[in-house]
PDB file of C-alpha atoms in Angstrom:
ATOM      1  CA  UNK A   1     132.461  56.254  66.662  1.00  0.00           C
ATOM      2  CA  UNK A   2     132.165  57.597  70.742  1.00  0.00           C
ATOM      3  CA  UNK A   3     134.482  54.529  72.026  1.00  0.00           C
ATOM      4  CA  UNK A   4     136.765  54.811  69.157  1.00  0.00           C
ATOM      5  CA  UNK A   5     137.070  58.554  70.566  1.00  0.00           C
ATOM      6  CA  UNK A   6     137.819  57.347  73.655  1.00  0.00           C
ATOM      7  CA  UNK A   7     139.906  55.135  73.616  1.00  0.00           C
ATOM      8  CA  UNK A   8     141.620  57.199  70.972  1.00  0.00           C
ATOM      9  CA  UNK A   9     142.649  59.771  73.602  1.00  0.00           C
ATOM     10  CA  UNK A  10     142.895  58.160  76.620  1.00  0.00           C
ATOM     11  CA  UNK A  11     144.081  59.286  80.181  1.00  0.00           C
ATOM     12  CA  UNK A  12     147.645  57.597  79.296  1.00  0.00           C
ATOM     13  CA  UNK A  13     148.023  59.756  76.329  1.00  0.00           C
ATOM     14  CA  UNK A  14     147.606  62.920  77.737  1.00  0.00           C
ATOM     15  CA  UNK A  15     149.726  61.871  80.577  1.00  0.00           C
ATOM     16  CA  UNK A  16     152.996  61.544  78.303  1.00  0.00           C
ATOM     17  CA  UNK A  17     152.809  65.147  77.330  1.00  0.00           C
ATOM     18  CA  UNK A  18     153.168  65.865  81.620  1.00  0.00           C
ATOM     19  CA  UNK A  19     150.073  68.180  81.948  1.00  0.00           C
ATOM     20  CA  UNK A  20     150.364  68.112  85.693  1.00  0.00           C
ATOM     21  CA  UNK A  21     147.277  69.963  86.276  1.00  0.00           C
ATOM     22  CA  UNK A  22     144.598  67.549  87.207  1.00  0.00           C
ATOM     23  CA  UNK A  23     141.541  70.778  85.909  1.00  0.00           C
ATOM     24  CA  UNK A  24     143.862  71.510  82.809  1.00  0.00           C
ATOM     25  CA  UNK A  25     144.491  67.696  81.847  1.00  0.00           C
ATOM     26  CA  UNK A  26     140.210  67.274  81.736  1.00  0.00           C
ATOM     27  CA  UNK A  27     140.032  70.040  79.757  1.00  0.00           C
ATOM     28  CA  UNK A  28     142.366  68.795  76.892  1.00  0.00           C
ATOM     29  CA  UNK A  29     141.129  65.310  77.272  1.00  0.00           C
ATOM     30  CA  UNK A  30     137.469  67.094  76.432  1.00  0.00           C
ATOM     31  CA  UNK A  31     139.078  69.480  73.908  1.00  0.00           C
ATOM     32  CA  UNK A  32     141.330  66.827  71.855  1.00  0.00           C
ATOM     33  CA  UNK A  33     138.144  64.348  71.731  1.00  0.00           C
ATOM     34  CA  UNK A  34     135.858  66.995  70.357  1.00  0.00           C
ATOM     35  CA  UNK A  35     138.385  67.701  67.583  1.00  0.00           C
ATOM     36  CA  UNK A  36     138.802  64.348  66.811  1.00  0.00           C
ATOM     37  CA  UNK A  37     134.907  63.447  66.159  1.00  0.00           C
ATOM     38  CA  UNK A  38     134.615  66.884  63.614  1.00  0.00           C
ATOM     39  CA  UNK A  39     138.004  65.894  62.053  1.00  0.00           C
ATOM     40  CA  UNK A  40     136.321  62.628  61.880  1.00  0.00           C
ATOM     41  CA  UNK A  41     133.065  63.679  60.493  1.00  0.00           C
ATOM     42  CA  UNK A  42     134.802  66.462  58.389  1.00  0.00           C
ATOM     43  CA  UNK A  43     136.870  63.738  56.866  1.00  0.00           C
ATOM     44  CA  UNK A  44     133.697  62.250  55.607  1.00  0.00           C
ATOM     45  CA  UNK A  45     133.490  64.911  53.068  1.00  0.00           C
ATOM     46  CA  UNK A  46     136.886  66.122  52.444  1.00  0.00           C
ATOM     47  CA  UNK A  47     139.919  64.330  52.964  1.00  0.00           C
ATOM     48  CA  UNK A  48     142.381  67.019  52.340  1.00  0.00           C
ATOM     49  CA  UNK A  49     146.131  66.416  51.938  1.00  0.00           C
ATOM     50  CA  UNK A  50     146.733  64.160  55.058  1.00  0.00           C
ATOM     51  CA  UNK A  51     149.647  61.525  54.548  1.00  0.00           C
ATOM     52  CA  UNK A  52     148.433  57.888  54.135  1.00  0.00           C
ATOM     53  CA  UNK A  53     149.490  57.202  58.227  1.00  0.00           C
ATOM     54  CA  UNK A  54     147.582  60.018  59.364  1.00  0.00           C
ATOM     55  CA  UNK A  55     145.441  57.819  60.987  1.00  0.00           C
ATOM     56  CA  UNK A  56     148.490  56.693  63.434  1.00  0.00           C
ATOM     57  CA  UNK A  57     148.962  59.841  65.184  1.00  0.00           C
ATOM     58  CA  UNK A  58     145.522  62.030  64.414  1.00  0.00           C
ATOM     59  CA  UNK A  59     144.834  61.892  68.517  1.00  0.00           C
ATOM     60  CA  UNK A  60     148.629  63.492  69.075  1.00  0.00           C
ATOM     61  CA  UNK A  61     147.758  66.589  66.539  1.00  0.00           C
ATOM     62  CA  UNK A  62     144.320  66.769  67.821  1.00  0.00           C
ATOM     63  CA  UNK A  63     145.901  66.803  71.648  1.00  0.00           C
ATOM     64  CA  UNK A  64     148.373  69.747  70.162  1.00  0.00           C
ATOM     65  CA  UNK A  65     145.005  71.521  68.815  1.00  0.00           C
ATOM     66  CA  UNK A  66     143.521  71.214  71.821  1.00  0.00           C
ATOM     67  CA  UNK A  67     146.652  72.576  74.247  1.00  0.00           C
ATOM     68  CA  UNK A  68     147.099  75.600  71.572  1.00  0.00           C
ATOM     69  CA  UNK A  69     143.659  76.251  71.817  1.00  0.00           C
ATOM     70  CA  UNK A  70     143.358  76.317  75.806  1.00  0.00           C
ATOM     71  CA  UNK A  71     147.338  78.325  75.254  1.00  0.00           C
ATOM     72  CA  UNK A  72     148.547  75.181  77.639  1.00  0.00           C
ATOM     73  CA  UNK A  73     152.360  74.122  76.774  1.00  0.00           C
ATOM     74  CA  UNK A  74     152.647  71.024  75.020  1.00  0.00           C
ATOM     75  CA  UNK A  75     155.722  69.213  74.083  1.00  0.00           C
ATOM     76  CA  UNK A  76     155.959  69.363  70.021  1.00  0.00           C
ATOM     77  CA  UNK A  77     159.085  67.431  69.599  1.00  0.00           C
ATOM     78  CA  UNK A  78     157.632  64.801  71.883  1.00  0.00           C
ATOM     79  CA  UNK A  79     155.148  64.565  69.861  1.00  0.00           C
ATOM     80  CA  UNK A  80     157.101  64.298  66.662  1.00  0.00           C
ATOM     81  CA  UNK A  81     158.985  61.068  68.121  1.00  0.00           C
ATOM     82  CA  UNK A  82     155.677  59.613  69.115  1.00  0.00           C
ATOM     83  CA  UNK A  83     154.600  59.780  65.498  1.00  0.00           C
ATOM     84  CA  UNK A  84     157.330  58.763  63.817  1.00  0.00           C
ATOM     85  CA  UNK A  85     157.855  60.925  61.615  1.00  0.00           C
ATOM     86  CA  UNK A  86     160.078  64.091  60.738  1.00  0.00           C
ATOM     87  CA  UNK A  87     158.985  67.264  62.005  1.00  0.00           C
ATOM     88  CA  UNK A  88     158.443  68.565  58.908  1.00  0.00           C
ATOM     89  CA  UNK A  89     156.133  66.018  57.748  1.00  0.00           C
ATOM     90  CA  UNK A  90     154.290  66.404  60.821  1.00  0.00           C
ATOM     91  CA  UNK A  91     153.711  70.434  60.756  1.00  0.00           C
ATOM     92  CA  UNK A  92     152.565  69.829  56.866  1.00  0.00           C
ATOM     93  CA  UNK A  93     149.586  67.535  58.757  1.00  0.00           C
ATOM     94  CA  UNK A  94     149.149  69.555  61.567  1.00  0.00           C
ATOM     95  CA  UNK A  95     148.465  72.366  59.255  1.00  0.00           C
ATOM     96  CA  UNK A  96     146.286  70.387  57.514  1.00  0.00           C
ATOM     97  CA  UNK A  97     144.028  69.841  59.937  1.00  0.00           C
ATOM     98  CA  UNK A  98     143.909  73.461  60.689  1.00  0.00           C
ATOM     99  CA  UNK A  99     143.154  74.513  57.284  1.00  0.00           C
ATOM    100  CA  UNK A 100     140.216  70.992  57.187  1.00  0.00           C
ATOM    101  CA  UNK A 101     138.845  72.302  60.493  1.00  0.00           C
ATOM    102  CA  UNK A 102     138.852  76.216  60.204  1.00  0.00           C
ATOM    103  CA  UNK A 103     140.874  76.540  63.366  1.00  0.00           C
ATOM    104  CA  UNK A 104     142.467  79.985  64.882  1.00  0.00           C
ATOM    105  CA  UNK A 105     144.464  80.221  67.706  1.00  0.00           C
ATOM    106  CA  UNK A 106     144.774  82.840  69.996  1.00  0.00           C
ATOM    107  CA  UNK A 107     147.038  85.302  69.047  1.00  0.00           C
ATOM    108  CA  UNK A 108     149.671  87.489  71.258  1.00  0.00           C
ATOM    109  CA  UNK A 109     151.389  90.487  70.805  1.00  0.00           C
ATOM    110  CA  UNK A 110     155.028  89.432  71.962  1.00  0.00           C
ATOM    111  CA  UNK A 111     154.703  86.394  69.286  1.00  0.00           C
ATOM    112  CA  UNK A 112     154.116  88.571  66.502  1.00  0.00           C
ATOM    113  CA  UNK A 113     156.686  90.677  67.475  1.00  0.00           C
ATOM    114  CA  UNK A 114     159.107  88.265  67.373  1.00  0.00           C
ATOM    115  CA  UNK A 115     157.480  86.685  64.453  1.00  0.00           C
ATOM    116  CA  UNK A 116     158.085  89.333  62.521  1.00  0.00           C
ATOM    117  CA  UNK A 117     161.084  91.085  63.878  1.00  0.00           C
ATOM    118  CA  UNK A 118     159.088  94.145  65.429  1.00  0.00           C
ATOM    119  CA  UNK A 119     160.564  94.368  68.648  1.00  0.00           C
ATOM    120  CA  UNK A 120     159.841  97.096  71.483  1.00  0.00           C
ATOM    121  CA  UNK A 121     156.049  97.662  69.738  1.00  0.00           C
ATOM    122  CA  UNK A 122     154.208  95.452  71.990  1.00  0.00           C
ATOM    123  CA  UNK A 123     153.386  97.890  74.892  1.00  0.00           C
ATOM    124  CA  UNK A 124     152.330 100.066  72.103  1.00  0.00           C
ATOM    125  CA  UNK A 125     149.979  97.365  70.565  1.00  0.00           C
ATOM    126  CA  UNK A 126     148.196  96.801  73.371  1.00  0.00           C
ATOM    127  CA  UNK A 127     147.131 100.472  74.502  1.00  0.00           C
ATOM    128  CA  UNK A 128     146.353 100.933  70.488  1.00  0.00           C
ATOM    129  CA  UNK A 129     143.811  97.912  71.082  1.00  0.00           C
ATOM    130  CA  UNK A 130     143.010  99.583  74.338  1.00  0.00           C
ATOM    131  CA  UNK A 131     142.105 103.028  72.913  1.00  0.00           C
ATOM    132  CA  UNK A 132     140.118 101.365  69.750  1.00  0.00           C
ATOM    133  CA  UNK A 133     137.677  99.400  71.727  1.00  0.00           C
ATOM    134  CA  UNK A 134     137.544 102.587  74.092  1.00  0.00           C
ATOM    135  CA  UNK A 135     136.701 104.732  71.290  1.00  0.00           C
ATOM    136  CA  UNK A 136     134.695 102.499  69.425  1.00  0.00           C
ATOM    137  CA  UNK A 137     132.472 101.950  72.351  1.00  0.00           C
ATOM    138  CA  UNK A 138     131.498 105.384  73.034  1.00  0.00           C
ATOM    139  CA  UNK A 139     131.490 106.191  69.298  1.00  0.00           C
ATOM    140  CA  UNK A 140     129.073 103.981  68.444  1.00  0.00           C
ATOM    141  CA  UNK A 141     126.487 103.933  71.320  1.00  0.00           C
ATOM    142  CA  UNK A 142     123.445 102.536  69.105  1.00  0.00           C
ATOM    143  CA  UNK A 143     125.419  99.008  68.061  1.00  0.00           C
ATOM    144  CA  UNK A 144     124.671  95.889  70.090  1.00  0.00           C
ATOM    145  CA  UNK A 145     128.494  95.594  71.551  1.00  0.00           C
ATOM    146  CA  UNK A 146     127.580  92.303  73.143  1.00  0.00           C
ATOM    147  CA  UNK A 147     128.250  91.014  69.206  1.00  0.00           C
ATOM    148  CA  UNK A 148     131.673  92.349  69.080  1.00  0.00           C
ATOM    149  CA  UNK A 149     134.602  90.348  70.531  1.00  0.00           C
ATOM    150  CA  UNK A 150     137.327  92.564  70.964  1.00  0.00           C
ATOM    151  CA  UNK A 151     139.871  89.314  72.096  1.00  0.00           C
ATOM    152  CA  UNK A 152     139.550  87.713  68.721  1.00  0.00           C
ATOM    153  CA  UNK A 153     143.150  87.830  66.607  1.00  0.00           C
ATOM    154  CA  UNK A 154     142.061  89.818  63.706  1.00  0.00           C
ATOM    155  CA  UNK A 155     141.877  92.868  66.019  1.00  0.00           C
ATOM    156  CA  UNK A 156     145.169  92.115  67.490  1.00  0.00           C
ATOM    157  CA  UNK A 157     147.102  91.535  64.232  1.00  0.00           C
ATOM    158  CA  UNK A 158     145.857  95.298  62.730  1.00  0.00           C
ATOM    159  CA  UNK A 159     146.678  97.029  65.630  1.00  0.00           C
ATOM    160  CA  UNK A 160     149.971  95.458  65.357  1.00  0.00           C
ATOM    161  CA  UNK A 161     150.343  96.097  61.761  1.00  0.00           C
ATOM    162  CA  UNK A 162     149.131  99.479  62.331  1.00  0.00           C
ATOM    163  CA  UNK A 163     151.527 100.061  64.973  1.00  0.00           C
ATOM    164  CA  UNK A 164     154.730  98.634  62.838  1.00  0.00           C
ATOM    165  CA  UNK A 165     153.760 100.851  60.174  1.00  0.00           C
ATOM    166  CA  UNK A 166     153.710 104.089  62.256  1.00  0.00           C
ATOM    167  CA  UNK A 167     157.319 102.968  63.768  1.00  0.00           C
ATOM    168  CA  UNK A 168     158.585 102.412  60.284  1.00  0.00           C
ATOM    169  CA  UNK A 169     159.194  98.426  60.778  1.00  0.00           C
ATOM    170  CA  UNK A 170     158.908  96.508  57.561  1.00  0.00           C
ATOM    171  CA  UNK A 171     156.229  94.586  57.824  1.00  0.00           C
ATOM    172  CA  UNK A 172     154.729  91.470  54.956  1.00  0.00           C
ATOM    173  CA  UNK A 173     151.160  92.516  54.958  1.00  0.00           C
ATOM    174  CA  UNK A 174     150.589  89.340  52.832  1.00  0.00           C
ATOM    175  CA  UNK A 175     152.195  87.027  54.704  1.00  0.00           C
ATOM    176  CA  UNK A 176     150.978  88.556  58.231  1.00  0.00           C
ATOM    177  CA  UNK A 177     147.057  87.903  56.844  1.00  0.00           C
ATOM    178  CA  UNK A 178     147.999  84.603  56.116  1.00  0.00           C
ATOM    179  CA  UNK A 179     149.818  83.528  58.923  1.00  0.00           C
ATOM    180  CA  UNK A 180     147.338  84.714  61.519  1.00  0.00           C
ATOM    181  CA  UNK A 181     144.740  83.114  59.427  1.00  0.00           C
ATOM    182  CA  UNK A 182     142.484  86.080  59.042  1.00  0.00           C
ATOM    183  CA  UNK A 183     139.935  86.928  56.592  1.00  0.00           C
ATOM    184  CA  UNK A 184     141.548  89.511  53.993  1.00  0.00           C
ATOM    185  CA  UNK A 185     138.193  91.716  53.694  1.00  0.00           C
ATOM    186  CA  UNK A 186     137.662  91.644  57.319  1.00  0.00           C
ATOM    187  CA  UNK A 187     141.054  93.285  58.118  1.00  0.00           C
ATOM    188  CA  UNK A 188     140.804  96.134  55.476  1.00  0.00           C
ATOM    189  CA  UNK A 189     137.791  96.645  56.738  1.00  0.00           C
ATOM    190  CA  UNK A 190     139.191  96.753  60.636  1.00  0.00           C
ATOM    191  CA  UNK A 191     142.104  98.330  59.593  1.00  0.00           C
ATOM    192  CA  UNK A 192     139.971 101.573  58.374  1.00  0.00           C
ATOM    193  CA  UNK A 193     138.124 100.960  61.496  1.00  0.00           C
ATOM    194  CA  UNK A 194     140.761 101.698  63.658  1.00  0.00           C
ATOM    195  CA  UNK A 195     142.672 104.760  62.043  1.00  0.00           C
ATOM    196  CA  UNK A 196     139.057 106.298  62.078  1.00  0.00           C
ATOM    197  CA  UNK A 197     138.405 105.655  65.843  1.00  0.00           C
ATOM    198  CA  UNK A 198     142.364 106.313  67.366  1.00  0.00           C
ATOM    199  CA  UNK A 199     145.110 108.687  67.377  1.00  0.00           C
ATOM    200  CA  UNK A 200     148.085 106.453  66.453  1.00  0.00           C
ATOM    201  CA  UNK A 201     150.347 109.587  66.554  1.00  0.00           C
ATOM    202  CA  UNK A 202     149.777 110.633  69.639  1.00  0.00           C
ATOM    203  CA  UNK A 203     150.054 107.752  71.526  1.00  0.00           C
ATOM    204  CA  UNK A 204     153.221 107.231  69.922  1.00  0.00           C
ATOM    205  CA  UNK A 205     153.937 110.019  70.909  1.00  0.00           C
ATOM    206  CA  UNK A 206     152.838 110.144  74.577  1.00  0.00           C
ATOM    207  CA  UNK A 207     155.091 106.440  74.406  1.00  0.00           C
ATOM    208  CA  UNK A 208     158.468 108.009  73.304  1.00  0.00           C
ATOM    209  CA  UNK A 209     157.878 111.155  76.223  1.00  0.00           C
ATOM    210  CA  UNK A 210     157.423 107.973  78.477  1.00  0.00           C
ATOM    211  CA  UNK A 211     160.712 105.978  77.412  1.00  0.00           C
ATOM    212  CA  UNK A 212     162.593 109.089  77.548  1.00  0.00           C
ATOM    213  CA  UNK A 213     161.513 110.091  80.877  1.00  0.00           C
ATOM    214  CA  UNK A 214     162.777 106.346  81.982  1.00  0.00           C
ATOM    215  CA  UNK A 215     165.951 106.436  80.363  1.00  0.00           C
ATOM    216  CA  UNK A 216     166.833 110.120  81.911  1.00  0.00           C
ATOM    217  CA  UNK A 217     165.747 108.127  85.022  1.00  0.00           C
ATOM    218  CA  UNK A 218     167.878 104.873  84.649  1.00  0.00           C
ATOM    219  CA  UNK A 219     170.926 107.246  83.779  1.00  0.00           C
ATOM    220  CA  UNK A 220     170.444 109.720  86.669  1.00  0.00           C
ATOM    221  CA  UNK A 221     170.175 106.754  88.798  1.00  0.00           C
ATOM    222  CA  UNK A 222     173.782 104.969  87.304  1.00  0.00           C
ATOM    223  CA  UNK A 223     175.608 108.756  87.606  1.00  0.00           C
ATOM    224  CA  UNK A 224     174.769 108.360  91.125  1.00  0.00           C
ATOM    225  CA  UNK A 225     175.640 104.865  91.664  1.00  0.00           C
ATOM    226  CA  UNK A 226     179.199 106.353  90.033  1.00  0.00           C
ATOM    227  CA  UNK A 227     179.632 108.874  92.445  1.00  0.00           C
ATOM    228  CA  UNK A 228     179.231 106.804  94.959  1.00  0.00           C
TER     229      UNK A 228
END
């Protein structure tokens, strides 16, 4: 098995995706091999719904998973070409592996804003998450905070959802939970926790004032330029 993994995901395969930095290349190589090893172990008891020819490009899928986990750019179009499949078939296989291995990826507010059409709220989302972490620590001094990872995707998903709601933006809660692959019960629990520990209305009010001042400054600059 060890030799098979080494041969399936080699330096030559990683080089095809033009990962230039040596340290990143080594991380991707190691991580993708780990994912392939876990996948083969999982497939012994659960074959999922992978296509018959998946073994021909399982290594490429594992390389992409590693890159997404490490937040290193990956050439998806090149990957699809190398597999000989179309983009839809590749995505279905990729998603099935994600489900089989129960993998979650880092969540970015910027990506959520684009995906759900909620432009202009990224800054408020970041402030709300920072406020929640600070207030939660103050309000719960007896809790072992070393066990709470505020960088987990679910915290970003919840604060994004709350901010969107308060900004009166329409967002499909079920779709958000499904696509972000977060636990629905945990989502509800953290949602209530954020509500009880934060004052989003005040945060939004401050942001509006700031935006108004910045807008006035910009207008004044433009007026001065016209006079000149």
